[in-house]
Short mmCIF file of C-alpha atoms in Angstrom, two decimals:
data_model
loop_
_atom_site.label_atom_id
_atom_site.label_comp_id
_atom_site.label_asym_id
_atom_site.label_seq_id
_atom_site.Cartn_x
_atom_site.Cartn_y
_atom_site.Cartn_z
CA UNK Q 10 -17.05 45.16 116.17
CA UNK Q 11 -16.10 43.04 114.11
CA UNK Q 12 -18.17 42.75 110.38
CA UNK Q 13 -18.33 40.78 107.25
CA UNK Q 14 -19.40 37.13 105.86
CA UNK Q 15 -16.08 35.71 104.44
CA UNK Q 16 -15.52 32.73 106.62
CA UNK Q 17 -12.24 30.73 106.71
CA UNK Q 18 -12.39 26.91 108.05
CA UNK Q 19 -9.40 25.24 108.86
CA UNK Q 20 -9.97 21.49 108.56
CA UNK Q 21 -11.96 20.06 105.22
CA UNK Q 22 -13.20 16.56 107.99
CA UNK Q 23 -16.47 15.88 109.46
CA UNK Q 24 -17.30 18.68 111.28
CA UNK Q 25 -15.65 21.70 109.17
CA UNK Q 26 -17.39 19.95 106.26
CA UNK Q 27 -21.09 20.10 107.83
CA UNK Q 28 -20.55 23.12 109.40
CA UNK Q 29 -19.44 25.05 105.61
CA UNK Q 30 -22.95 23.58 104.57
CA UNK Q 31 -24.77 25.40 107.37
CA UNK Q 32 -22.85 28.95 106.60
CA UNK Q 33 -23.28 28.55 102.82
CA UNK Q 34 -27.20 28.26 103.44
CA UNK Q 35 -26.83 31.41 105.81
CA UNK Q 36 -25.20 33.52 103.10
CA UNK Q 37 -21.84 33.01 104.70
CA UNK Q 38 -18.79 33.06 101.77
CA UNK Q 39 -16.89 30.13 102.83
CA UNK Q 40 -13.39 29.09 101.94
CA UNK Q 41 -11.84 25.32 103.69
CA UNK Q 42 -8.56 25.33 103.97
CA UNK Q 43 -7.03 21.64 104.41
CA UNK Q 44 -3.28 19.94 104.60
CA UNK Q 45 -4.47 16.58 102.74
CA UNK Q 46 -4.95 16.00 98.91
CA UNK Q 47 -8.60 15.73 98.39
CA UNK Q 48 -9.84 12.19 99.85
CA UNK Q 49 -12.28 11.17 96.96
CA UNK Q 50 -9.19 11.41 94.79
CA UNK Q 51 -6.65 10.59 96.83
CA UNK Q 52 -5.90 6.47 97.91
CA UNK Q 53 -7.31 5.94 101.55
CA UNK Q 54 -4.57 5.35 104.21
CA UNK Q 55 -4.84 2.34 105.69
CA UNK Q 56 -4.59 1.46 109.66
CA UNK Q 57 -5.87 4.70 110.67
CA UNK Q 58 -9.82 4.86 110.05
CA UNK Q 59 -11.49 3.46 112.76
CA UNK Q 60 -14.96 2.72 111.87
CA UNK Q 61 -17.68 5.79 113.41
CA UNK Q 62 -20.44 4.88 115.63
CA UNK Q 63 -23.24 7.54 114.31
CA UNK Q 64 -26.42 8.22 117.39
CA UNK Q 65 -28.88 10.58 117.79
CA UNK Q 66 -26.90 13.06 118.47
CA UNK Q 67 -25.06 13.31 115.09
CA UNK Q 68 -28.28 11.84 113.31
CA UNK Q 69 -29.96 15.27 114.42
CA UNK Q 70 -27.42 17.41 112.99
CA UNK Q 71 -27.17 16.04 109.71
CA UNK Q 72 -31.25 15.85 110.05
CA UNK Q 73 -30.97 19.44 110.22
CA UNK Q 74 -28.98 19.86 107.12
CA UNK Q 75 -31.04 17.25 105.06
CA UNK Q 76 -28.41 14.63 104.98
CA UNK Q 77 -29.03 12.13 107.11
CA UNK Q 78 -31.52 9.87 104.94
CA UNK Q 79 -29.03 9.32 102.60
CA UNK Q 80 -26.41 8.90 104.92
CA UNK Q 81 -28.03 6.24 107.21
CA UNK Q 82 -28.16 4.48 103.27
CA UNK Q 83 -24.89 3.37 103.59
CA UNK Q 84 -24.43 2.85 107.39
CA UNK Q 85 -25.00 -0.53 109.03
CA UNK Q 86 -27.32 -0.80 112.06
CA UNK Q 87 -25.77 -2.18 115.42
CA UNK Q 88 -28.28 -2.87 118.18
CA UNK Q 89 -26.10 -3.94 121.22
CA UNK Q 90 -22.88 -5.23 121.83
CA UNK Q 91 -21.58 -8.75 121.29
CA UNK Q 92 -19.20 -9.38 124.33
CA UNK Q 93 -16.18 -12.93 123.58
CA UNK Q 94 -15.10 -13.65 126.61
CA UNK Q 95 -11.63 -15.88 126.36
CA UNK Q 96 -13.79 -19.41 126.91
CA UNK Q 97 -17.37 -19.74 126.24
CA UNK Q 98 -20.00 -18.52 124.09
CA UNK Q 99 -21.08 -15.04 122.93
CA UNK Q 100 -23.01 -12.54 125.47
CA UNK Q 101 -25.76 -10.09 123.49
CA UNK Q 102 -26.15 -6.92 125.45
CA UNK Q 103 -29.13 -4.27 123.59
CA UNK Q 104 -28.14 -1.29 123.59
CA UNK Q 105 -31.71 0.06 124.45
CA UNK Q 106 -35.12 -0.64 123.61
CA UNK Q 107 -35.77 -3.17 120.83
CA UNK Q 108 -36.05 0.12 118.46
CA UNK Q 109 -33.16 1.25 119.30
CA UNK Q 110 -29.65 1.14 117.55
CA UNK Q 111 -26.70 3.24 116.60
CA UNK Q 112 -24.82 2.78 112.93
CA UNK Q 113 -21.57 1.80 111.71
CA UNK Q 114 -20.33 3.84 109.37
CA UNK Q 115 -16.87 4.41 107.44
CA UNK Q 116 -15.45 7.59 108.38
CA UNK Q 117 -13.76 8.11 104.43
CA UNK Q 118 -17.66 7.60 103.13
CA UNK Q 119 -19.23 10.01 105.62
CA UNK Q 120 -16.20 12.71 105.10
CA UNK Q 121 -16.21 12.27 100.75
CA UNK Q 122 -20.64 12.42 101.05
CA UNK Q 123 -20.32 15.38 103.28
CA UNK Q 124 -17.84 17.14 100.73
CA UNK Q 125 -19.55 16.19 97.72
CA UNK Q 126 -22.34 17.97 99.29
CA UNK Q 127 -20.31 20.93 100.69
CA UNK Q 128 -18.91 20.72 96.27
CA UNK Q 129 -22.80 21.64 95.75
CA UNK Q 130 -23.18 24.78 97.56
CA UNK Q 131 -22.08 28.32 95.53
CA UNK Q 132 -20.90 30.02 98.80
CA UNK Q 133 -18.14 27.31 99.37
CA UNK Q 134 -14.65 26.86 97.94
CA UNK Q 135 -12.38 24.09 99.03
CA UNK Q 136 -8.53 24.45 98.81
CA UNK Q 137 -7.11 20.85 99.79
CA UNK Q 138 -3.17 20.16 99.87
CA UNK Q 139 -3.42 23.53 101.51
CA UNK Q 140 -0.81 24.26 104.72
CA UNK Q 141 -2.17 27.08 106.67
CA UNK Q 142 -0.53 29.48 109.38
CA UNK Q 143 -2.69 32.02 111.54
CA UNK Q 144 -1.31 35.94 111.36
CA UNK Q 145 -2.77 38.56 113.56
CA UNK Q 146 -3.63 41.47 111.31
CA UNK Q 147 -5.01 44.94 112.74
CA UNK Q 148 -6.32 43.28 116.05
CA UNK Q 149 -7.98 40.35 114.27
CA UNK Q 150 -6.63 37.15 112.73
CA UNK Q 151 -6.13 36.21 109.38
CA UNK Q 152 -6.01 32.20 107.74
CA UNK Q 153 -3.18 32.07 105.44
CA UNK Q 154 -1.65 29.57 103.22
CA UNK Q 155 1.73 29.52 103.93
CA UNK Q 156 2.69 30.63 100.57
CA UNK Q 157 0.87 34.06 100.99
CA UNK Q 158 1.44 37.33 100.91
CA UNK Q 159 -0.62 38.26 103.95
CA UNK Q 160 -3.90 39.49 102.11
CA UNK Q 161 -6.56 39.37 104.28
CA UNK Q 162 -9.11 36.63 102.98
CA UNK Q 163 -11.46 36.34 106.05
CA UNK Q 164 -13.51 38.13 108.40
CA UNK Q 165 -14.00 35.07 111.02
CA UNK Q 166 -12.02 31.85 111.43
CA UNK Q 167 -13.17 28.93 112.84
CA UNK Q 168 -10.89 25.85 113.72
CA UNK Q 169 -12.01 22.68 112.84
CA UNK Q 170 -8.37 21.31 112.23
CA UNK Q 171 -8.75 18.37 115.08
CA UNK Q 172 -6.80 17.07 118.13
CA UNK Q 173 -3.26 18.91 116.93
CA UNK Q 174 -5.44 21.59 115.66
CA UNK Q 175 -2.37 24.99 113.80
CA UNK Q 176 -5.02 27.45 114.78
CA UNK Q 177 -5.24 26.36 118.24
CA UNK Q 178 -1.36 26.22 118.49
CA UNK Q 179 -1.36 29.35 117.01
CA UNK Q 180 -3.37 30.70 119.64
CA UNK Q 181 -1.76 29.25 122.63
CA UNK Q 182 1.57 30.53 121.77
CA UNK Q 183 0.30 34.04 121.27
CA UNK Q 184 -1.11 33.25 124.40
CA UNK Q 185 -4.61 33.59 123.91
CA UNK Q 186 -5.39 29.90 124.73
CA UNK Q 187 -4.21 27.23 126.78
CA UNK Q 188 -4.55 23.67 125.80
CA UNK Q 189 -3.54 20.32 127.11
CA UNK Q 190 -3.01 17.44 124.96
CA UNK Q 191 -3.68 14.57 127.55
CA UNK Q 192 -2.51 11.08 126.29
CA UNK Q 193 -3.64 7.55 126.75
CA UNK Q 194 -1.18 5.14 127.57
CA UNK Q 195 -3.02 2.91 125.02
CA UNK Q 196 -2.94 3.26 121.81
CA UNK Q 197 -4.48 1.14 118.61
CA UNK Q 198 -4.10 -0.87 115.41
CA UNK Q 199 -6.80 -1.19 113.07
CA UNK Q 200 -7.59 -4.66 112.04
CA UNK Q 201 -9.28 -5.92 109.27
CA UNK Q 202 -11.65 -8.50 108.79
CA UNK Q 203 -12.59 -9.50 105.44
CA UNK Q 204 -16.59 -10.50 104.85
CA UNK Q 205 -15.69 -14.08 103.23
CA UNK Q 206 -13.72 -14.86 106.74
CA UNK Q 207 -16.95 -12.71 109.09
CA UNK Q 208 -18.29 -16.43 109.94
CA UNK Q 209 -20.81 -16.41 112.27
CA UNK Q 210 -20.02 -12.61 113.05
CA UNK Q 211 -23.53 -10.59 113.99
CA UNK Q 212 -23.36 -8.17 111.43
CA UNK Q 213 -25.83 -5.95 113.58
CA UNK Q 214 -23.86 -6.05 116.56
CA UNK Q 215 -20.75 -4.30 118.01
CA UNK Q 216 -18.54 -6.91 119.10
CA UNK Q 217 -15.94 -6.67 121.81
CA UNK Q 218 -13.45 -9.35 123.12
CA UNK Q 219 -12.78 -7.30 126.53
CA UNK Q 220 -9.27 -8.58 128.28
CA UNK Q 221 -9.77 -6.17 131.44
CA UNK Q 222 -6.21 -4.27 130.48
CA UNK Q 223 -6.75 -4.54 126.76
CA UNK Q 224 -9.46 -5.28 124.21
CA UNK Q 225 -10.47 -6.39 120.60
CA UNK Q 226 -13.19 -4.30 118.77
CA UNK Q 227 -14.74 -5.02 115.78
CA UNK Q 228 -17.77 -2.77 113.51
CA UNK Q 229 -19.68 -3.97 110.62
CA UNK Q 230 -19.27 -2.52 107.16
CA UNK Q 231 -22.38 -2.76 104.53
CA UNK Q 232 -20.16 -5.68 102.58
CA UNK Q 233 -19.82 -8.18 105.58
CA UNK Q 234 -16.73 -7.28 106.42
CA UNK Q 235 -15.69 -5.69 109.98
CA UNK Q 236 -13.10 -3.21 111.09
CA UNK Q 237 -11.23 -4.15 113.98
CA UNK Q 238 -9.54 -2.12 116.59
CA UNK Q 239 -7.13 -3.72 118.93
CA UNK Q 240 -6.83 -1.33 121.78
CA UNK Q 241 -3.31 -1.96 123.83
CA UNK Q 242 -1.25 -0.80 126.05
CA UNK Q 243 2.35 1.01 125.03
CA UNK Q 244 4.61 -0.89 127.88
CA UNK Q 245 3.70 -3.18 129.96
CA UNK Q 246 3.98 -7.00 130.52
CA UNK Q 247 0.55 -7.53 127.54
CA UNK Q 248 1.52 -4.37 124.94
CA UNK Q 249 2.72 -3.20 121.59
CA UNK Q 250 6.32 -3.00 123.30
CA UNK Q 251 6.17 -6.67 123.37
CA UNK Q 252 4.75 -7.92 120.29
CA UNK Q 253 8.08 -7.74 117.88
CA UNK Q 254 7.73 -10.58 114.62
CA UNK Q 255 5.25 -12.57 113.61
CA UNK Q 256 5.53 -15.41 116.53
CA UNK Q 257 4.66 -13.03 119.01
CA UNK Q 258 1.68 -11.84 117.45
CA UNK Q 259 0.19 -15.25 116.78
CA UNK Q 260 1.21 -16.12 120.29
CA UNK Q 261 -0.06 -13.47 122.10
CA UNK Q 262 -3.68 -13.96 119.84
CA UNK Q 263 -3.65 -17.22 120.29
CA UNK Q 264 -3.66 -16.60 123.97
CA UNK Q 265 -6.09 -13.76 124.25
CA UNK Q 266 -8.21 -13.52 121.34
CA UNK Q 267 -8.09 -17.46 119.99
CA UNK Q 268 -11.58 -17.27 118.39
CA UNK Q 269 -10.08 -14.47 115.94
CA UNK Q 270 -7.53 -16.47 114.41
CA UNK Q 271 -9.51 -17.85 111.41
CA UNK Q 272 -10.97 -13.96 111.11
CA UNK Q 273 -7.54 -12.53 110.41
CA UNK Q 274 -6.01 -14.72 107.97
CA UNK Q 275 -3.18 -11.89 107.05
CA UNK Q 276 -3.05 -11.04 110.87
CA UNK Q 277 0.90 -10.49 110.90
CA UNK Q 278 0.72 -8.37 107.73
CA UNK Q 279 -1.91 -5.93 109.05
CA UNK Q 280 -0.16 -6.06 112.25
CA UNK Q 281 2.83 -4.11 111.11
CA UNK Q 282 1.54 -2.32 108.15
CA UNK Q 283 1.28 0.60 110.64
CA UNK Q 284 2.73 1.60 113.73
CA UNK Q 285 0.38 1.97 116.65
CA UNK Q 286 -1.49 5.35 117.06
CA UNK Q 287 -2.28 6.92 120.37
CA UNK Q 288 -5.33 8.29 121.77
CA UNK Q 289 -5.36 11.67 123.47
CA UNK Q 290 -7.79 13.94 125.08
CA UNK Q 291 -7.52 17.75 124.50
CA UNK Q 292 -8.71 20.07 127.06
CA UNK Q 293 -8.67 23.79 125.96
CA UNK Q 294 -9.62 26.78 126.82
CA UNK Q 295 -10.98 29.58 125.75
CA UNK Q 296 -12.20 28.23 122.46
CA UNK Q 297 -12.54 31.83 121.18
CA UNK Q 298 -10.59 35.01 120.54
CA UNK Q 299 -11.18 37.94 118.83
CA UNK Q 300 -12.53 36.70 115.52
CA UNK Q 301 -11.19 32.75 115.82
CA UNK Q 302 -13.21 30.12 117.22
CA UNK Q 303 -12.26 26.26 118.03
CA UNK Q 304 -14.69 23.43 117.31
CA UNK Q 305 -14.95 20.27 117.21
CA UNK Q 306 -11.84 18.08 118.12
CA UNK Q 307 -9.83 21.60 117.96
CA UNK Q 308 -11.46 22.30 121.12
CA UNK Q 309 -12.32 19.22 122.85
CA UNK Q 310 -10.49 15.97 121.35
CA UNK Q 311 -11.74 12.44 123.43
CA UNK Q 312 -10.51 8.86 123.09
CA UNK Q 313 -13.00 6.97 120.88
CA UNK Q 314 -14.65 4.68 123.91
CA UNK Q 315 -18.34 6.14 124.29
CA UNK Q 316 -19.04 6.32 120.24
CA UNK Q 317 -19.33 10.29 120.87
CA UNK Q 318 -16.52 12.02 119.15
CA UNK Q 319 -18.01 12.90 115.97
CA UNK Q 320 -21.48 13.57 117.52
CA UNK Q 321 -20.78 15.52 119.94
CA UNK Q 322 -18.62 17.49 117.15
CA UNK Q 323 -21.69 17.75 115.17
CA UNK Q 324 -24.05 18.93 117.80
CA UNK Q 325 -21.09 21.71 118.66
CA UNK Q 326 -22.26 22.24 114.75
CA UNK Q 327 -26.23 21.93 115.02
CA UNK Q 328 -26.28 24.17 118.13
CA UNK Q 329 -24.11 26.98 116.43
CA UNK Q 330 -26.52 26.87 113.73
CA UNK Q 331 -29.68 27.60 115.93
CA UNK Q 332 -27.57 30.07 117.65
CA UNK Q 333 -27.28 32.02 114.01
CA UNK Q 334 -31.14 32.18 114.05
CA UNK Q 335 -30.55 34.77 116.22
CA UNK Q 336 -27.28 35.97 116.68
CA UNK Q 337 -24.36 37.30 115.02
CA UNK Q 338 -22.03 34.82 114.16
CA UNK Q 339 -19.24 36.94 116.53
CA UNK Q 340 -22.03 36.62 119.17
CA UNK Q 341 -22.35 32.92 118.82
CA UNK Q 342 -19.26 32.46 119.15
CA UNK Q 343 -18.51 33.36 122.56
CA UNK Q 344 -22.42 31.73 123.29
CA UNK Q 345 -20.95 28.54 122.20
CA UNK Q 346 -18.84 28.17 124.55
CA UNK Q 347 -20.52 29.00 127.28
CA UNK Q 348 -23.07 26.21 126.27
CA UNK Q 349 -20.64 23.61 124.85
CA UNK Q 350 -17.79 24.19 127.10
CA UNK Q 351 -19.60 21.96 130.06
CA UNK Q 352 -21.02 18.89 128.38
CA UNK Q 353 -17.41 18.61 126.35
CA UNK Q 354 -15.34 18.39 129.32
CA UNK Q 355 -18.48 15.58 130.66
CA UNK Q 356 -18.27 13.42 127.60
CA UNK Q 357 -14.45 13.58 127.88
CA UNK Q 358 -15.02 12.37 131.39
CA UNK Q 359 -17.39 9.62 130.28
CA UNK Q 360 -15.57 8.47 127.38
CA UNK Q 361 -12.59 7.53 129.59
CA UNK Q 362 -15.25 6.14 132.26
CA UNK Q 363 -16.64 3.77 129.41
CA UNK Q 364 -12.91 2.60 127.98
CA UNK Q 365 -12.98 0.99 131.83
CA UNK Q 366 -16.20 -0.32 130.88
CA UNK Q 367 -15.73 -2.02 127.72
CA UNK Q 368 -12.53 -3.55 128.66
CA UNK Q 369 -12.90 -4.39 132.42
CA UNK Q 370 -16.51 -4.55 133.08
CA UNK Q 371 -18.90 -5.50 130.19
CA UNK Q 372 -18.34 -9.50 131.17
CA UNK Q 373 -18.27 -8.72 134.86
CA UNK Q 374 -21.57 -10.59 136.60
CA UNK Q 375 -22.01 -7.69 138.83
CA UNK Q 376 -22.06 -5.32 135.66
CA UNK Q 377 -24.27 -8.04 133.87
CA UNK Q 378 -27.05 -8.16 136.47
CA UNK Q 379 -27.16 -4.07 136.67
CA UNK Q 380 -27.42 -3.75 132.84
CA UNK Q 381 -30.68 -6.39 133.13
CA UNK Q 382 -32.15 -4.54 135.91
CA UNK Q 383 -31.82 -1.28 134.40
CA UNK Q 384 -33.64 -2.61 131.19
CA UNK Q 385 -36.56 -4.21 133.32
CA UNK Q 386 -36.93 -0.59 135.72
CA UNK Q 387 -36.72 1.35 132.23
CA UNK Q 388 -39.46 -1.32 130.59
CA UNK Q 389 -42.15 -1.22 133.86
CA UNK Q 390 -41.06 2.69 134.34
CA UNK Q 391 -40.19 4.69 131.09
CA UNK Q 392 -39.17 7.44 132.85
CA UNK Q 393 -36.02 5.76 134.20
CA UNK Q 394 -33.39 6.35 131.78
CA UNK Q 395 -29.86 4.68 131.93
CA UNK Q 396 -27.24 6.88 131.49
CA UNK Q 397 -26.23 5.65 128.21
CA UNK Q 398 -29.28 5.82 126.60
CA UNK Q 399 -29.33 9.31 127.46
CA UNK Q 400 -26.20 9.54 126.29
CA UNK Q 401 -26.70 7.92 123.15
CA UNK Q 402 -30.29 8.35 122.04
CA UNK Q 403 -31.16 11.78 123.89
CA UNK Q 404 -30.43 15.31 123.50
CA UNK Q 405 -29.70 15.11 127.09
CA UNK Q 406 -26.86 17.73 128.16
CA UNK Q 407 -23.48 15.56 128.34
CA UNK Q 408 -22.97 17.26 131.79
CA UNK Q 409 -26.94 16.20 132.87
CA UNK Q 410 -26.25 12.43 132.06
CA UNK Q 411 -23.04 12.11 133.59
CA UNK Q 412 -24.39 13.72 136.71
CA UNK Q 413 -27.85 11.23 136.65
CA UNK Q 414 -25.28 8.36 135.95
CA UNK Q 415 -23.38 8.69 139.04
CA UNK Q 416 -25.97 8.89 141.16
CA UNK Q 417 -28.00 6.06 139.73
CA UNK Q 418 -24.90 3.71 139.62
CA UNK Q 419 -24.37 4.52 143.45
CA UNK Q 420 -28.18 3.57 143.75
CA UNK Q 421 -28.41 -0.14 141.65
CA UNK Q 422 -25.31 -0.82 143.40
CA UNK Q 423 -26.87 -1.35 146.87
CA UNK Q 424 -29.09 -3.90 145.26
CA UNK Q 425 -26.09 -6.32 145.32
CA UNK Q 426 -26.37 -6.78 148.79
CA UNK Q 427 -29.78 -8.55 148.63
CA UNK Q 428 -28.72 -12.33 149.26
CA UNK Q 429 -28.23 -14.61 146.20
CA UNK Q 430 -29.66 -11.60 143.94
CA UNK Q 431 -28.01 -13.09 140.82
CA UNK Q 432 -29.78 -15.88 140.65
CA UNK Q 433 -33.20 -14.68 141.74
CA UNK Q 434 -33.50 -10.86 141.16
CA UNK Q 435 -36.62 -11.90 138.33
CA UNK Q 436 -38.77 -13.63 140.74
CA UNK Q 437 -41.38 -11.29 141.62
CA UNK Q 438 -40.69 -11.46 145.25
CA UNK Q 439 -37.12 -10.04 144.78
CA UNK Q 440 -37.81 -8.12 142.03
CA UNK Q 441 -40.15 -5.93 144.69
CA UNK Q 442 -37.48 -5.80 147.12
CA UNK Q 443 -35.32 -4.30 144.47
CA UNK Q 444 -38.16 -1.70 143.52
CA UNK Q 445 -38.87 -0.80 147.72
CA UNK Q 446 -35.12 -0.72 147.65
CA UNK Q 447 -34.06 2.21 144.72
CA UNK Q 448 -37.29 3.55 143.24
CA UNK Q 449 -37.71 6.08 145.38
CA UNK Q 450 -33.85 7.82 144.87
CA UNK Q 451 -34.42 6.98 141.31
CA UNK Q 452 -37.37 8.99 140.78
CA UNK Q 453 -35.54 12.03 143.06
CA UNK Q 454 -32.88 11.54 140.32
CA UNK Q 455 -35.21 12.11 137.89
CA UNK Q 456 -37.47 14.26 138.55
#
């Protein structure tokens, strides 16, 4: 059995960050081991941040470590998304109910509060600029800096290095893991739109200029500005493959995106400054081994399209807390998995479900109409919850909501049958006929 309280993280990001906090406060002697110079010293990268979308899920986990007050400070409340179609005014769709919302927030100022934090706590030591390799040691592993001698300096490990996550590789060449690194063939630029060129810009809304193959994104920042994400394909007749000088860019935005000219001024230069990045899922499995366990992106890396990524990393953190209430930590980590292992492989489903969503769907009328009548059903019957809301502002198992959200997307399908339903599904007559129509396999659904 294995014994002891010197924990090694690999990864100094969100989720190793948060989780050091929780071990230091459970007597845990903590060491984070991590490749990069320390971020709240070091200049920010640019291109590569993509703005966070923080929900209940993560909000309970920092909650749970007394952060999230001052976090939620600094993050910028968005309470639907803003849909630009090519031609035409803006569409508003809520997210939820009028209280509802989830927050911008920059992904450098959440990772340099979290450390500063972690900085606080006696049982933690960060190492930054810090290249680790993982060396099996008397039928246990050991975290090393390269540079060392092989003294042992851990009793667990836990793997919190993301998507191309050393530990895991470690593991699945000793093969004790197997792991698929599932790409996108889309990949992104990060735009940036500076607050004295925002306009008319909702700065409490996430907008989205959908282009059913592609799409625009933008997020609010606390200063006005917004941090764009233009989401393309690699090849293809519309894709970064394509877009080679200057001409072609303004082209191929003045074509798609026109209303976005006069919100880029340096379009071209932010443009190149970076090659594209791709988006991958990781599938993996198991997540633990002797005395190493995966978390977080190591073990379950999805594309950025449902807002979940970091929150569903942080509630892979909040639920191995509670688990330490009463467990060993080389008990919960096996627990874990059997918990987590479920709901990540669901939200990787959904966030690839909602990437067809945002780009295809959102300005679809069919889509439109089911999004209104889902907010009138959930208003006259709170027990009717769409599946993003419980997604997004429930604790509801990944795996339970993408299960309800099948089913109830088969059922408010059948309601576009009813003749000329678009432009009379609010007259009371209708509206009945809709109720007689899916109530009943909506409450089965739910009950």
């Amino acid at each position: 059995m294995q014994s002891g309280n010197r924990v090694s993280i690999a990864g100094a990001g969100l989720v190793g960050t948060l989780l050091s906090i929780f071990l230091s406060r459970r007597g845990y002697k903590v060491s984070i081991f991590e490749k990069r110079p320390d971020p709240r010293t070091a200049a920010v990268q640019e291109g590569r941040s993509i703005n966070l979308a923080l929900s209940h899920r993560g909000i309970q986990a920092l909650k749970a470590a007394g952060l999230e007050q001052e976090i939620l400070k600094s993050a910028v409340p968005m309470k639907g998304r803003m849909i630009h179609p090519i031609v035409g005014g803006t569409l508003f769709q809520p997210y939820g109910e009028e209280d509802q919302c989830i927050y911008s927030v920059s992904r450098a100022g959440l990772n340099n509060y979290l450390l500063n934090a972690a900085s606080k706590e006696e049982n933690i030591h960060l190492e930054f600029s810090s290249k680790i390799k993982l060396q099996h040691q008397n039928d246990s592993y050991q975290l090393l800096q390269e540079s060392d001698s092989g003294v042992p300096t851990s009793d667990f490990i836990i793997s919190c290095d993301g998507a191309f996550s050393v530990v895991r590789e470690a593991l699945v060449q000793a093969g004790h893991c197997q792991a698929e690194l599932e790409k996108l063939s889309h990949g992104y630029l990060e735009l940036d739109i500076p607050a004295a060129y925002a306009g008319d810009l909702d700065p409490h809304a996430l907008h989205i200029w959908p282009r059913q193959e592609f799409m625009l994104i933008a997020l609010p920042n606390q200063d006005g500005s917004f941090t764009g994400t233009l989401f393309l394909p690699f090849e293809g007749p519309y894709s970064f493959s394509r877009l080679h000088n200057e001409s072609e860019v303004q082209v191929f935005f003045r074509q798609w995106f026109p209303d976005t000219l006069d919100l880029l001024p340096d379009l071209a230069a932010q443009y190149f400054r970076q090659a594209p990045s791709f988006l991958a899922t990781v599938h993996a499995f198991p997540w633990w081994h002797k005395n190493v366990l995966l978390l977080g992106d190591a073990a379950h890396a999805i594309v950025p399209f449902y807002g979940q990524g970091m929150n569903a990393g942080f509630e892979d953190v909040r639920i191995f807390n509670e688990l330490l209430s009463t467990h060993s930590l080389e008990q919960a980590m096996p627990l874990l998995q059997t918990l987590r292992k479920p709901n990540a492989d669901a939200i990787a489903e959904l966030a690839l479900q909602n990437f067809v969503e945002m780009r295809d769907l959102v300005d679809d009328p069919d889509f439109q109409l089911i999004k209104k009548v889902e907010a009138r059903l959930h208003r006259e019957y709170p027990a009717f919850v769409s599946q993003y809301a419980l997604v997004t502002f429930t604790d509801t198992p990944y795996a339970v909501a993408l299960d309800k959200g099948k089913k109830q997307w088969q059922v408010l399908q059948s309601i576009l049958t009813i003749p000329r339903i678009h432009d009379t599904w609010n007259e009371k007559e209708v509206w009945e006929e809709i109720k007689s129509r899916i109530l009943p396999s909506l409450q089965e659904i739910h009950a």
